[in-house]
PDB file of C-alpha atoms and ligand atoms in Angstrom:
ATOM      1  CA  UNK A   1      11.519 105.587 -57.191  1.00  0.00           C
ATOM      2  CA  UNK A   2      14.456 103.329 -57.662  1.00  0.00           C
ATOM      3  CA  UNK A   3      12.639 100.718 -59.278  1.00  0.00           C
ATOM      4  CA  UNK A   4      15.265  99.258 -61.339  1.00  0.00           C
ATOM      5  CA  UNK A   5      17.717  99.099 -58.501  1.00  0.00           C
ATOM      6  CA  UNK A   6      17.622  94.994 -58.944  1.00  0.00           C
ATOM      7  CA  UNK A   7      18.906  95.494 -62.046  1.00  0.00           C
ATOM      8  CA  UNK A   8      22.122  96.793 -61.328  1.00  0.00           C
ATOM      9  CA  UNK A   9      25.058  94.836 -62.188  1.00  0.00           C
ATOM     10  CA  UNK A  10      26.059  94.981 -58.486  1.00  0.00           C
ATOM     11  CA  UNK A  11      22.979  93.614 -57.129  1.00  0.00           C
ATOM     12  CA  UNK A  12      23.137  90.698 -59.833  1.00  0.00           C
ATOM     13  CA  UNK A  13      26.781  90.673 -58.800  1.00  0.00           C
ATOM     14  CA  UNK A  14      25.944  90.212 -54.959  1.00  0.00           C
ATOM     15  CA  UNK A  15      23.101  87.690 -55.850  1.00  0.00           C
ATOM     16  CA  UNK A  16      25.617  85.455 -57.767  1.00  0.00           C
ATOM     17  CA  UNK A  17      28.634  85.472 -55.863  1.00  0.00           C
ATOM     18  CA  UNK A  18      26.982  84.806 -52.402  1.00  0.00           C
ATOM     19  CA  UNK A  19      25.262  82.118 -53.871  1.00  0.00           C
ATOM     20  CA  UNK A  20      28.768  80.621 -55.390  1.00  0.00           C
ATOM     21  CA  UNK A  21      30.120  81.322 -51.528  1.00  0.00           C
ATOM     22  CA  UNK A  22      27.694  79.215 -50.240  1.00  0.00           C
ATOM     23  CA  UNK A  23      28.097  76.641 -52.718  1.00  0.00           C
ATOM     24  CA  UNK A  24      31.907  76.861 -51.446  1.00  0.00           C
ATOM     25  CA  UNK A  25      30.390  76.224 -47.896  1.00  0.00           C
ATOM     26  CA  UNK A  26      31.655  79.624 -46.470  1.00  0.00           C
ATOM     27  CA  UNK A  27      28.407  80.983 -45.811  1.00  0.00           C
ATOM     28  CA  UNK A  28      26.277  78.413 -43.590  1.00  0.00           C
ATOM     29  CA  UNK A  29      23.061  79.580 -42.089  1.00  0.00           C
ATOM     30  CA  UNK A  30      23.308  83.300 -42.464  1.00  0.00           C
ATOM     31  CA  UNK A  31      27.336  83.707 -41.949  1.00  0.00           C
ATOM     32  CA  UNK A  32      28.378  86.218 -44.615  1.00  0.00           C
ATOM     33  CA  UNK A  33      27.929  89.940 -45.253  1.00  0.00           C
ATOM     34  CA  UNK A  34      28.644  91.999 -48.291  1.00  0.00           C
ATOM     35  CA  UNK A  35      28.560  95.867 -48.599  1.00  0.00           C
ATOM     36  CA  UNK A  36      29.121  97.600 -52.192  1.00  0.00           C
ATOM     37  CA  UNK A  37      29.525 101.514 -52.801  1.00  0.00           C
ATOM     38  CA  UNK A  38      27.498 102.724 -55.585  1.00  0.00           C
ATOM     39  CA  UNK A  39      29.178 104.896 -58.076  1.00  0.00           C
ATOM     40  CA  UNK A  40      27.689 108.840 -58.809  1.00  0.00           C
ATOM     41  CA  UNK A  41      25.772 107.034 -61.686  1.00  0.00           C
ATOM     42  CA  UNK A  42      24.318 104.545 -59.988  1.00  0.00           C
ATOM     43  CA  UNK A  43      22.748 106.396 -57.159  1.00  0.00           C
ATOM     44  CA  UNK A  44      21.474 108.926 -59.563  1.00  0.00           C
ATOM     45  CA  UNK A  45      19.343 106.746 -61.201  1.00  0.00           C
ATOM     46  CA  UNK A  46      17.733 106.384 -57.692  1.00  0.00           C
ATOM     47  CA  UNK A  47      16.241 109.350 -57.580  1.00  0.00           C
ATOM     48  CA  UNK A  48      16.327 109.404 -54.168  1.00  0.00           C
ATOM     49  CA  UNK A  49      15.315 112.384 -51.964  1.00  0.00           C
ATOM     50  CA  UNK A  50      18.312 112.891 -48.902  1.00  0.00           C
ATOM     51  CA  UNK A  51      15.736 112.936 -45.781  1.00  0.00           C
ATOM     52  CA  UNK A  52      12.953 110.841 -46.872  1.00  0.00           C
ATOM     53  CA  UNK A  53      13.851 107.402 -45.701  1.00  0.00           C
ATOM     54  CA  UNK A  54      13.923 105.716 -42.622  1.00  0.00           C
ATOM     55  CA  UNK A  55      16.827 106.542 -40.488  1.00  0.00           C
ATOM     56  CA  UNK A  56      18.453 104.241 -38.139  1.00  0.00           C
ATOM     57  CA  UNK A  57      21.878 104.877 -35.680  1.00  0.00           C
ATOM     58  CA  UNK A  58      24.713 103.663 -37.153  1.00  0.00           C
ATOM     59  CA  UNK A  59      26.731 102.311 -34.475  1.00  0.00           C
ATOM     60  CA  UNK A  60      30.595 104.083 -34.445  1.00  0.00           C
ATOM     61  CA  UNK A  61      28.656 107.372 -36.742  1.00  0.00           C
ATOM     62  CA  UNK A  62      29.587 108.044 -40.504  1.00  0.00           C
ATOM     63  CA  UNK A  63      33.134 108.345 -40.795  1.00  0.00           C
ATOM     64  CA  UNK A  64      33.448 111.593 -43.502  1.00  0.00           C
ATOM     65  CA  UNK A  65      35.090 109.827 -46.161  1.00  0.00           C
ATOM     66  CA  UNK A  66      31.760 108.061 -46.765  1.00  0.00           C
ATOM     67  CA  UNK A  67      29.332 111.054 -46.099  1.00  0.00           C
ATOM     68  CA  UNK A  68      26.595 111.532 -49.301  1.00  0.00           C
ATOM     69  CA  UNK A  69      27.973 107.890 -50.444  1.00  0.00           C
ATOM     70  CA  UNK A  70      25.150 105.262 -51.381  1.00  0.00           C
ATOM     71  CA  UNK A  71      25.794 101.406 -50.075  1.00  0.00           C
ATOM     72  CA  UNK A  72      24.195  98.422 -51.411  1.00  0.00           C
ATOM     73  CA  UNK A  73      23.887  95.789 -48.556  1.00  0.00           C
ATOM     74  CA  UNK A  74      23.037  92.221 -47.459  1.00  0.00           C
ATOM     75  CA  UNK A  75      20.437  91.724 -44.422  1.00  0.00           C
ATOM     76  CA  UNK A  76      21.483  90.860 -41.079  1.00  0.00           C
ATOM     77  CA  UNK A  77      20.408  87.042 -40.859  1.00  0.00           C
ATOM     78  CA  UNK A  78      20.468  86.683 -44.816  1.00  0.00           C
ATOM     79  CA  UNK A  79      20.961  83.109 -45.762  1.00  0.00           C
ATOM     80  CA  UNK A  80      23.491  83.599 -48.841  1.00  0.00           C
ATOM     81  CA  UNK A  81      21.725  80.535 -50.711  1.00  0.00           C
ATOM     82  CA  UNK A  82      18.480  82.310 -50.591  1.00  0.00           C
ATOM     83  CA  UNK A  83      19.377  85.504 -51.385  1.00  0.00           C
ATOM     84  CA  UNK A  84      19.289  85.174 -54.826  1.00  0.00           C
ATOM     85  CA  UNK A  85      15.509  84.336 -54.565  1.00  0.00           C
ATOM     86  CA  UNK A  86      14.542  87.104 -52.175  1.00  0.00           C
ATOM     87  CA  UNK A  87      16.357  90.440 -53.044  1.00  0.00           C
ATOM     88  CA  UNK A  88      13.621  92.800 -51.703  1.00  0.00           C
ATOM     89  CA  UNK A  89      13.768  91.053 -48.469  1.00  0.00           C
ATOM     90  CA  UNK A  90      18.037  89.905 -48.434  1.00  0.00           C
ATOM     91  CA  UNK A  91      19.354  93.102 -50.047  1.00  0.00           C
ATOM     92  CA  UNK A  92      18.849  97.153 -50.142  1.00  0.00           C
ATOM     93  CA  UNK A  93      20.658 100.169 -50.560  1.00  0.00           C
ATOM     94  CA  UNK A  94      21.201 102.668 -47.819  1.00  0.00           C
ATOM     95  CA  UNK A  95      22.383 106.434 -47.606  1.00  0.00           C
ATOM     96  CA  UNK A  96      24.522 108.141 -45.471  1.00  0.00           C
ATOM     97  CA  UNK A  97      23.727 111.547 -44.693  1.00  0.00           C
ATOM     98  CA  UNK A  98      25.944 114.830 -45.313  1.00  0.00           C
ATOM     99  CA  UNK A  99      25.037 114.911 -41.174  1.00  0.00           C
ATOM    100  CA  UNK A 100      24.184 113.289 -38.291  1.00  0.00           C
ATOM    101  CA  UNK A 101      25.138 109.485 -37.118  1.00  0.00           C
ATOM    102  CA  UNK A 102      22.784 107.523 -38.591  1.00  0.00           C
ATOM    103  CA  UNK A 103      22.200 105.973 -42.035  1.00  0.00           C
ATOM    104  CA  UNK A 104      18.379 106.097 -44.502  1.00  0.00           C
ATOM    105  CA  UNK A 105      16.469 103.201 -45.736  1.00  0.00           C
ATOM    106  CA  UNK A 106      15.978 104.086 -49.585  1.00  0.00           C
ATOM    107  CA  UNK A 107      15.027 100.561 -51.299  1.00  0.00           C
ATOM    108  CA  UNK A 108      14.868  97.254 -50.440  1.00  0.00           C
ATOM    109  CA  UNK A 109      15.709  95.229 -47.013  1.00  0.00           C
ATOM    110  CA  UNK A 110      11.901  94.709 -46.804  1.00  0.00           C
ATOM    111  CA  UNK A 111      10.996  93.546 -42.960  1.00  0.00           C
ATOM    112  CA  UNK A 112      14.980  93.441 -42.425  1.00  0.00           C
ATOM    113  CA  UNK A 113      17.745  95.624 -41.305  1.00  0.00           C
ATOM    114  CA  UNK A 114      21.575  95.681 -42.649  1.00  0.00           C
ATOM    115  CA  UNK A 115      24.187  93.455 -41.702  1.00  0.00           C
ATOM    116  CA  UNK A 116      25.197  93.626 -38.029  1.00  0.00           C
ATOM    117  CA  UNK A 117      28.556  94.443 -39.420  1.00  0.00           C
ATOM    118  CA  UNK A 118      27.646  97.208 -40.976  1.00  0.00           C
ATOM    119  CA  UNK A 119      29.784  99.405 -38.972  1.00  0.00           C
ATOM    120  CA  UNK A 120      33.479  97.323 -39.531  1.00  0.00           C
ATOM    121  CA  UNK A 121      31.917  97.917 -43.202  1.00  0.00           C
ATOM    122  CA  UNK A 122      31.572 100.892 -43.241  1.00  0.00           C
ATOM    123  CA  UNK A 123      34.514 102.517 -41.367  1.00  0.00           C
ATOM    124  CA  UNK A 124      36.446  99.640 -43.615  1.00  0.00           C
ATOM    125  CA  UNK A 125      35.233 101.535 -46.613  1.00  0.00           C
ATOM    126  CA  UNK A 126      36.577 105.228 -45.120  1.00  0.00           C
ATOM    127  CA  UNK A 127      39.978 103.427 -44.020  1.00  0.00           C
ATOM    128  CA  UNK A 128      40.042 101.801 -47.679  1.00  0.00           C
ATOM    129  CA  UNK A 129      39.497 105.086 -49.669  1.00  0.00           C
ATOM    130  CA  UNK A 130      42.232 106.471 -47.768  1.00  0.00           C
ATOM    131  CA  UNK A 131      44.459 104.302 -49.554  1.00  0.00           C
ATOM    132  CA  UNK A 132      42.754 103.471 -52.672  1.00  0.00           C
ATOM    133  CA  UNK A 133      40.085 105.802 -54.093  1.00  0.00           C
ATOM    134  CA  UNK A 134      39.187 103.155 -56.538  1.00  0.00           C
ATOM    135  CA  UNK A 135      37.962 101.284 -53.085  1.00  0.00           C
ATOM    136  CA  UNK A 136      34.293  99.791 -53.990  1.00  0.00           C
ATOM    137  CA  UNK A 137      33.496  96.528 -51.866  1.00  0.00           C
ATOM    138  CA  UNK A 138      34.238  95.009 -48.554  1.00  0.00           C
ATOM    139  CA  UNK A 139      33.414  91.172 -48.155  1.00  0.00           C
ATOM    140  CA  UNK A 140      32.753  88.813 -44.975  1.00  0.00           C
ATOM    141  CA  UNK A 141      32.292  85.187 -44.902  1.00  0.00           C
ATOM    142  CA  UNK A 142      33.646  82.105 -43.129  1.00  0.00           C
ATOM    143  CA  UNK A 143      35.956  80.849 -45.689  1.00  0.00           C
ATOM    144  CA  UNK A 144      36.850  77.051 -44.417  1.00  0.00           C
ATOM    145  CA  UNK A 145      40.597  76.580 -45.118  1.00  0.00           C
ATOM    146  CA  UNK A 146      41.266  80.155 -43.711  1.00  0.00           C
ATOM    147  CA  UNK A 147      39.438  79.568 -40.979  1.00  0.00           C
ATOM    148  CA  UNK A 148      41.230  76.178 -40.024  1.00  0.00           C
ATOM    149  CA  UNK A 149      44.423  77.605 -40.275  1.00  0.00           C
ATOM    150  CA  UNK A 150      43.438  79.724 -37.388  1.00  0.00           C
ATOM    151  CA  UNK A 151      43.194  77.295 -35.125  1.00  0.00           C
ATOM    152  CA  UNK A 152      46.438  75.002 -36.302  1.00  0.00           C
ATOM    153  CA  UNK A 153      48.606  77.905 -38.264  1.00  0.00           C
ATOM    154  CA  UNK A 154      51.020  80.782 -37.071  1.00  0.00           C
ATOM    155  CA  UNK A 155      49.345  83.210 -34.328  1.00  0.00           C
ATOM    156  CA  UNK A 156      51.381  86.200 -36.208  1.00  0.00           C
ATOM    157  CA  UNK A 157      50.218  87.830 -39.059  1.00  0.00           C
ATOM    158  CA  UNK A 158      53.735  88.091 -40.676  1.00  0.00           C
ATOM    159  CA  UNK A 159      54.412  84.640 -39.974  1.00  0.00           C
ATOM    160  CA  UNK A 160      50.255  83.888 -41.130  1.00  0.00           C
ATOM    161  CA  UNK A 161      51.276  85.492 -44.335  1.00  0.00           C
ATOM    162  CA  UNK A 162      54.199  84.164 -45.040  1.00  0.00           C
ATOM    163  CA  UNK A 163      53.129  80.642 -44.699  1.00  0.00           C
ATOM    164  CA  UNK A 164      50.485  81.191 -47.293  1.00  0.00           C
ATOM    165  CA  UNK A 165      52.830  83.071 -50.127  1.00  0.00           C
ATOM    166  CA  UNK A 166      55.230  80.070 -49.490  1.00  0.00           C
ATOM    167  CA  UNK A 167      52.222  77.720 -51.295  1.00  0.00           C
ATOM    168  CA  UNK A 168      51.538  78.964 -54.593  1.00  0.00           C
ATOM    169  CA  UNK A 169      53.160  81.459 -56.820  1.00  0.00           C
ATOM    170  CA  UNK A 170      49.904  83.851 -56.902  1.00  0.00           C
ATOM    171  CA  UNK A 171      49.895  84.655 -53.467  1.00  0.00           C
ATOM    172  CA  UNK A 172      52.460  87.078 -53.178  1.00  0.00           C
ATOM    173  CA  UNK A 173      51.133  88.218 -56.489  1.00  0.00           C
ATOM    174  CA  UNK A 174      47.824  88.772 -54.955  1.00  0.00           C
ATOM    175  CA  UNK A 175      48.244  89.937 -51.795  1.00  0.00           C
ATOM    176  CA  UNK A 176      51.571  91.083 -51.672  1.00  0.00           C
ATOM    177  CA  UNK A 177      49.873  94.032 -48.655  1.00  0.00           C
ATOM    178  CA  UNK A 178      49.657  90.602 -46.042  1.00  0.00           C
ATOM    179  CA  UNK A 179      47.162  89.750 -44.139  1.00  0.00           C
ATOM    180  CA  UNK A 180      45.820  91.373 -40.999  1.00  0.00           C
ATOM    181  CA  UNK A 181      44.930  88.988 -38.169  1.00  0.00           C
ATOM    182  CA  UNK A 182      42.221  89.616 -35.584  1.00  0.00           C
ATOM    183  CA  UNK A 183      42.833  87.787 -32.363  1.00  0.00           C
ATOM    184  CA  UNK A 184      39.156  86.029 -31.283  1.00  0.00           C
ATOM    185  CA  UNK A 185      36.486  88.733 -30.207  1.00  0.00           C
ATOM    186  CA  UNK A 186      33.172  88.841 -30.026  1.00  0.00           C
ATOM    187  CA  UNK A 187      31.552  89.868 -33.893  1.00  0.00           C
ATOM    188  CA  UNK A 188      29.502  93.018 -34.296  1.00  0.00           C
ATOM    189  CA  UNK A 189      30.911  94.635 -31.672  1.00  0.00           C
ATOM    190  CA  UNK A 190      33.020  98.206 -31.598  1.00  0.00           C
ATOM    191  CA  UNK A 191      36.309  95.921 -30.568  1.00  0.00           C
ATOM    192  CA  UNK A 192      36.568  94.254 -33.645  1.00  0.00           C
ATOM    193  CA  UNK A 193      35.649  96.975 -35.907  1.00  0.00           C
ATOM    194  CA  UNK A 194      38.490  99.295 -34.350  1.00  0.00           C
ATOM    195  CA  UNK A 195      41.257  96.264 -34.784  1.00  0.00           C
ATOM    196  CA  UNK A 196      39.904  95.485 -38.335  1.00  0.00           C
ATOM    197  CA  UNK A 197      39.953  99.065 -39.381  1.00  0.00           C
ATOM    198  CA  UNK A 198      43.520  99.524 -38.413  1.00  0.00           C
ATOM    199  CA  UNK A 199      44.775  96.634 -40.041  1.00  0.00           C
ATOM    200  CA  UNK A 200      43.206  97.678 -43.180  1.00  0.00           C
ATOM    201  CA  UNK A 201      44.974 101.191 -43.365  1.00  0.00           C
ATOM    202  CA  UNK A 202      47.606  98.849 -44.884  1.00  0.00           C
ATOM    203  CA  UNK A 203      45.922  96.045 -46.111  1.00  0.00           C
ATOM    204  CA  UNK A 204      42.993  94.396 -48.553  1.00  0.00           C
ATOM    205  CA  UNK A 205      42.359  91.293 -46.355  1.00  0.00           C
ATOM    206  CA  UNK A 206      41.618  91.162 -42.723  1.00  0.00           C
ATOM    207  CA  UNK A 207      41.347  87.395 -40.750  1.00  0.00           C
ATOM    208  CA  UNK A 208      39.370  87.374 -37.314  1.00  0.00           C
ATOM    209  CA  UNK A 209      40.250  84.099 -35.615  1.00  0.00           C
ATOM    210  CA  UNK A 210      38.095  81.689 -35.462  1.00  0.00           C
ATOM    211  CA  UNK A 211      35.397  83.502 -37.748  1.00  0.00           C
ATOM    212  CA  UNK A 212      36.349  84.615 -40.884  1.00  0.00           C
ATOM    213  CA  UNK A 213      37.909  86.684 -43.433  1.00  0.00           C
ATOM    214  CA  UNK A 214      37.349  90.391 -44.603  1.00  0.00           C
ATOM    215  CA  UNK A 215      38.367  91.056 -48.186  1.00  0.00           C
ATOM    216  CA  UNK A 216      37.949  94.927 -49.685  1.00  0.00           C
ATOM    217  CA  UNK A 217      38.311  95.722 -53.934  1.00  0.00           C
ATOM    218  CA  UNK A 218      37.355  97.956 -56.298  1.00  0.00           C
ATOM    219  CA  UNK A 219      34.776  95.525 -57.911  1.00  0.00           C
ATOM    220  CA  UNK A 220      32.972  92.497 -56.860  1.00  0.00           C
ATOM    221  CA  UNK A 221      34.847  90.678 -58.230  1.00  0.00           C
ATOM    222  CA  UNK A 222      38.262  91.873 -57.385  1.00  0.00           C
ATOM    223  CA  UNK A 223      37.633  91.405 -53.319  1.00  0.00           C
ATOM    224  CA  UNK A 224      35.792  87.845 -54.422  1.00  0.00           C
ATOM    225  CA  UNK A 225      38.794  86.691 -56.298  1.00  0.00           C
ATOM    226  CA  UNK A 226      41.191  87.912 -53.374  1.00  0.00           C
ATOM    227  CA  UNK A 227      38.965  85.833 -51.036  1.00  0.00           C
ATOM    228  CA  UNK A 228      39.529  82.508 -53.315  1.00  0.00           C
ATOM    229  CA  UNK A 229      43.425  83.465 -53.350  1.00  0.00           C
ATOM    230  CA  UNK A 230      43.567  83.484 -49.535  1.00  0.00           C
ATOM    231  CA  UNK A 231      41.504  80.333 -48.978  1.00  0.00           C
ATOM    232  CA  UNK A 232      43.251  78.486 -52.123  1.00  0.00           C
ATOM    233  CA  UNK A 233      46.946  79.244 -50.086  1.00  0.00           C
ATOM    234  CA  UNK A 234      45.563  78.151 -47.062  1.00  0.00           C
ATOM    235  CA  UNK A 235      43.804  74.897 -49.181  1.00  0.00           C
ATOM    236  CA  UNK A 236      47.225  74.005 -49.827  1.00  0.00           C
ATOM    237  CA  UNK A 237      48.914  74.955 -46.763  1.00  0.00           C
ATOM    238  CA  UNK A 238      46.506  72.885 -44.838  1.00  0.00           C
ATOM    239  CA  UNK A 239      47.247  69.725 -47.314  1.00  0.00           C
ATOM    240  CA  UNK A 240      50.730  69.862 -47.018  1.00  0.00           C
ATOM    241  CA  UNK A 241      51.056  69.731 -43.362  1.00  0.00           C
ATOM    242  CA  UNK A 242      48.807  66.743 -43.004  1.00  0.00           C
ATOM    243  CA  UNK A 243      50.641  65.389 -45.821  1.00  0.00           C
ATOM    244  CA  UNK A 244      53.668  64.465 -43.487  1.00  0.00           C
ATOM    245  CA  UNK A 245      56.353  65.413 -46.318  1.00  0.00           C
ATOM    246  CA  UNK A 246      56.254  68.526 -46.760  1.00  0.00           C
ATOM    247  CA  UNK A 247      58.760  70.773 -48.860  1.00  0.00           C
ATOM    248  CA  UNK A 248      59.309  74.329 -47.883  1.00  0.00           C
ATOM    249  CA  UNK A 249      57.623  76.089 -50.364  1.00  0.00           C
ATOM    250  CA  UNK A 250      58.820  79.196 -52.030  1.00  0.00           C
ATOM    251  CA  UNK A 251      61.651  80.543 -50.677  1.00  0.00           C
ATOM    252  CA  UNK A 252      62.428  84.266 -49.191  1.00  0.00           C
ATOM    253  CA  UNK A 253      65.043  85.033 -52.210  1.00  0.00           C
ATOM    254  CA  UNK A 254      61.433  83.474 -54.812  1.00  0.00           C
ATOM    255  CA  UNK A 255      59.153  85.766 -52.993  1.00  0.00           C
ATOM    256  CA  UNK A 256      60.697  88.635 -53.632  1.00  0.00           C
ATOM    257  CA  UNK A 257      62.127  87.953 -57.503  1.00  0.00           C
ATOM    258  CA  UNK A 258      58.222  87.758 -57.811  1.00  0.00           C
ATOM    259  CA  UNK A 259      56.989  90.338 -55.817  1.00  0.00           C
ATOM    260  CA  UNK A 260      59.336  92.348 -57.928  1.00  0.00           C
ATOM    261  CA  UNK A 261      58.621  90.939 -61.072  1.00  0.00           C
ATOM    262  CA  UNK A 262      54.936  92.046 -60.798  1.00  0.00           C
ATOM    263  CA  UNK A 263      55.953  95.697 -59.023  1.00  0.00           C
ATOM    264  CA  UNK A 264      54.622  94.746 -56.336  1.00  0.00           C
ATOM    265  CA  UNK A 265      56.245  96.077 -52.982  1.00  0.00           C
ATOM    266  CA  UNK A 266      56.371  93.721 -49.940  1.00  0.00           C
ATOM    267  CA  UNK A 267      55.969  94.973 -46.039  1.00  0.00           C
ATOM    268  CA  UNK A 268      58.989  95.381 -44.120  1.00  0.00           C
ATOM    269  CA  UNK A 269      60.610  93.178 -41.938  1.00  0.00           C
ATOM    270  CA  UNK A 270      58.501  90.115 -43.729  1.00  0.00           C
ATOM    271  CA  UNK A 271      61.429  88.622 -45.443  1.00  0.00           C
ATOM    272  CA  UNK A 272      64.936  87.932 -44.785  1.00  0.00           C
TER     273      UNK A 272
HETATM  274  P1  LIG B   1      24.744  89.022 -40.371  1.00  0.00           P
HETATM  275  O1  LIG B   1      23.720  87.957 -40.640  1.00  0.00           O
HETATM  276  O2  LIG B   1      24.264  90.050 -39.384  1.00  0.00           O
HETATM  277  O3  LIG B   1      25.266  89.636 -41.650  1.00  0.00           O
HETATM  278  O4  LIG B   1      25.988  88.320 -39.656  1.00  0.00           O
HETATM  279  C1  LIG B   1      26.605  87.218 -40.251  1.00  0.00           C
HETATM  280  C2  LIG B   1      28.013  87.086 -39.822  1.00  0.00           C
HETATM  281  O5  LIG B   1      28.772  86.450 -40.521  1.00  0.00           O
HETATM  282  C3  LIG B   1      28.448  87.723 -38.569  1.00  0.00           C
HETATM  283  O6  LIG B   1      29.833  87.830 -38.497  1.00  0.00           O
HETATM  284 ZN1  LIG B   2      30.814  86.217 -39.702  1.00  0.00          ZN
END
């Protein structure tokens, strides 16, 4: 059973990226978390029996939306810059049932269990699909510039956002939805999975501060390159304030010439 599941593209995917995070330095000791729905074809290949694995509570139950749905994901305490090395141990797929609150065991996560964020995952993933069906990934790490900008940037999220479209063109391009932002709770715990998920009815990217970021996508590669975006604007942001002359970046009247340009639909009250 499952015996090729390493060689999906989305575990080689997972294995790559959260070693590039940790080369970033987002992902010290075992900060970071990554959860990936598998498409129909995917979890075919599987062969997995509904019933047969290990089942575990899932903390907050199985929202519907992701009922019957198959979720590749990283081990709580995974070290991102081992993972690559140690897949049967750092990685595994679960299932969640058609019933019942809790989720199966089908491959991999040897000795380990999933992410202690599996739950803001997962109910991330049923808010998500509600807006985009082509919803795949969710993605957690302690992106640095981000994550200073917490402690030194605005305390609102429209006035968070807005600071970082003002640096370069491509954030309004990119995130043009905003950013939600988390005020400091403890991780892992109901609380800040019920503020994330509500943030994310309207948005891809999700800041807790003083921890981290939360990026969702339809690939891999989609909520990684959203998570670069975000930490590039805040890069900048960052460098410009400590630079003592600062200019004011792009103006209101720019933001939304390009926020148009791209179709690209702005929330309300953001801009004058
Ligand atoms: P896990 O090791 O349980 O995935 O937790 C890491 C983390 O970043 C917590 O927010
Ligand atoms: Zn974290």
């Amino acid at each position: 059973m499952a015996k090729n599941w390493k060689e999906l593209t989305a575990v080689k995917e997972v294995a790559d990226l959260s070693y590039k995070m940790w080369e970033k330095g987002w992902d010290e000791a075992n900060g970071g978390n990554i959860t990936y729905i598998l498409t129909d074809d995917e979890a075919a290949d599987l062969n997995y029996i509904p019933g047969t694995g290990e089942a575990v509570n899932l903390m907050g139950g199985v929202p519907d939306a992701m009922r019957g749905k198959y979720v590749l994901v990283t081990a709580t305490g995974s070290y991102f810059r081992e993972l690559r090395d140690n897949l049967d141990e750092l990685v595994g797929i679960i299932y969640l049932p058609e019933q019942g609150d809790k989720y199966e065991r089908v491959v991999g996560l040897e000795n380990n269990r999933p992410t202690s964020e599996l739950a803001a995952h997962i109910q991330t993933h049923a808010v998500r699909l509600a807006a985009d069906p082509e919803q795949r990934v969710v993605m957690h790490n302690h992106a640095s510039h981000v994550l200073a900008m917490t402690h030194c940037g605005p305390t609102n999220e429209r006035d968070f956002t807005v600071a970082l479209w003002r640096m370069i063109t491509e954030g309004v391009v990119v995130f043009p939805d905003g950013i939600g932002l988390v005020p400091w709770c403890v991780c892992g715990t109901p609380e800040i999975a019920a503020q994330t998920n509500e943030k994310m009815k309207t948005r891809r990217c999700v800041v807790w501060q003083y921890h981290g970021v939360f990026t969702t996508g339809k690939s891999m590669h989609d909520a990684f390159g959203l998570l670069e975006t975000v930490d590039k604007c805040a890069e900048v942001w960052l460098l410009s304030e400590t630079s003592g002359s600062r200019n004011p970046g792009i103006d209101d009247q720019g933001l939304k010439d390009t926020a148009a340009y791209f179709g690209n639909i702005l929330p309300e009250g953001y801009l004058d």
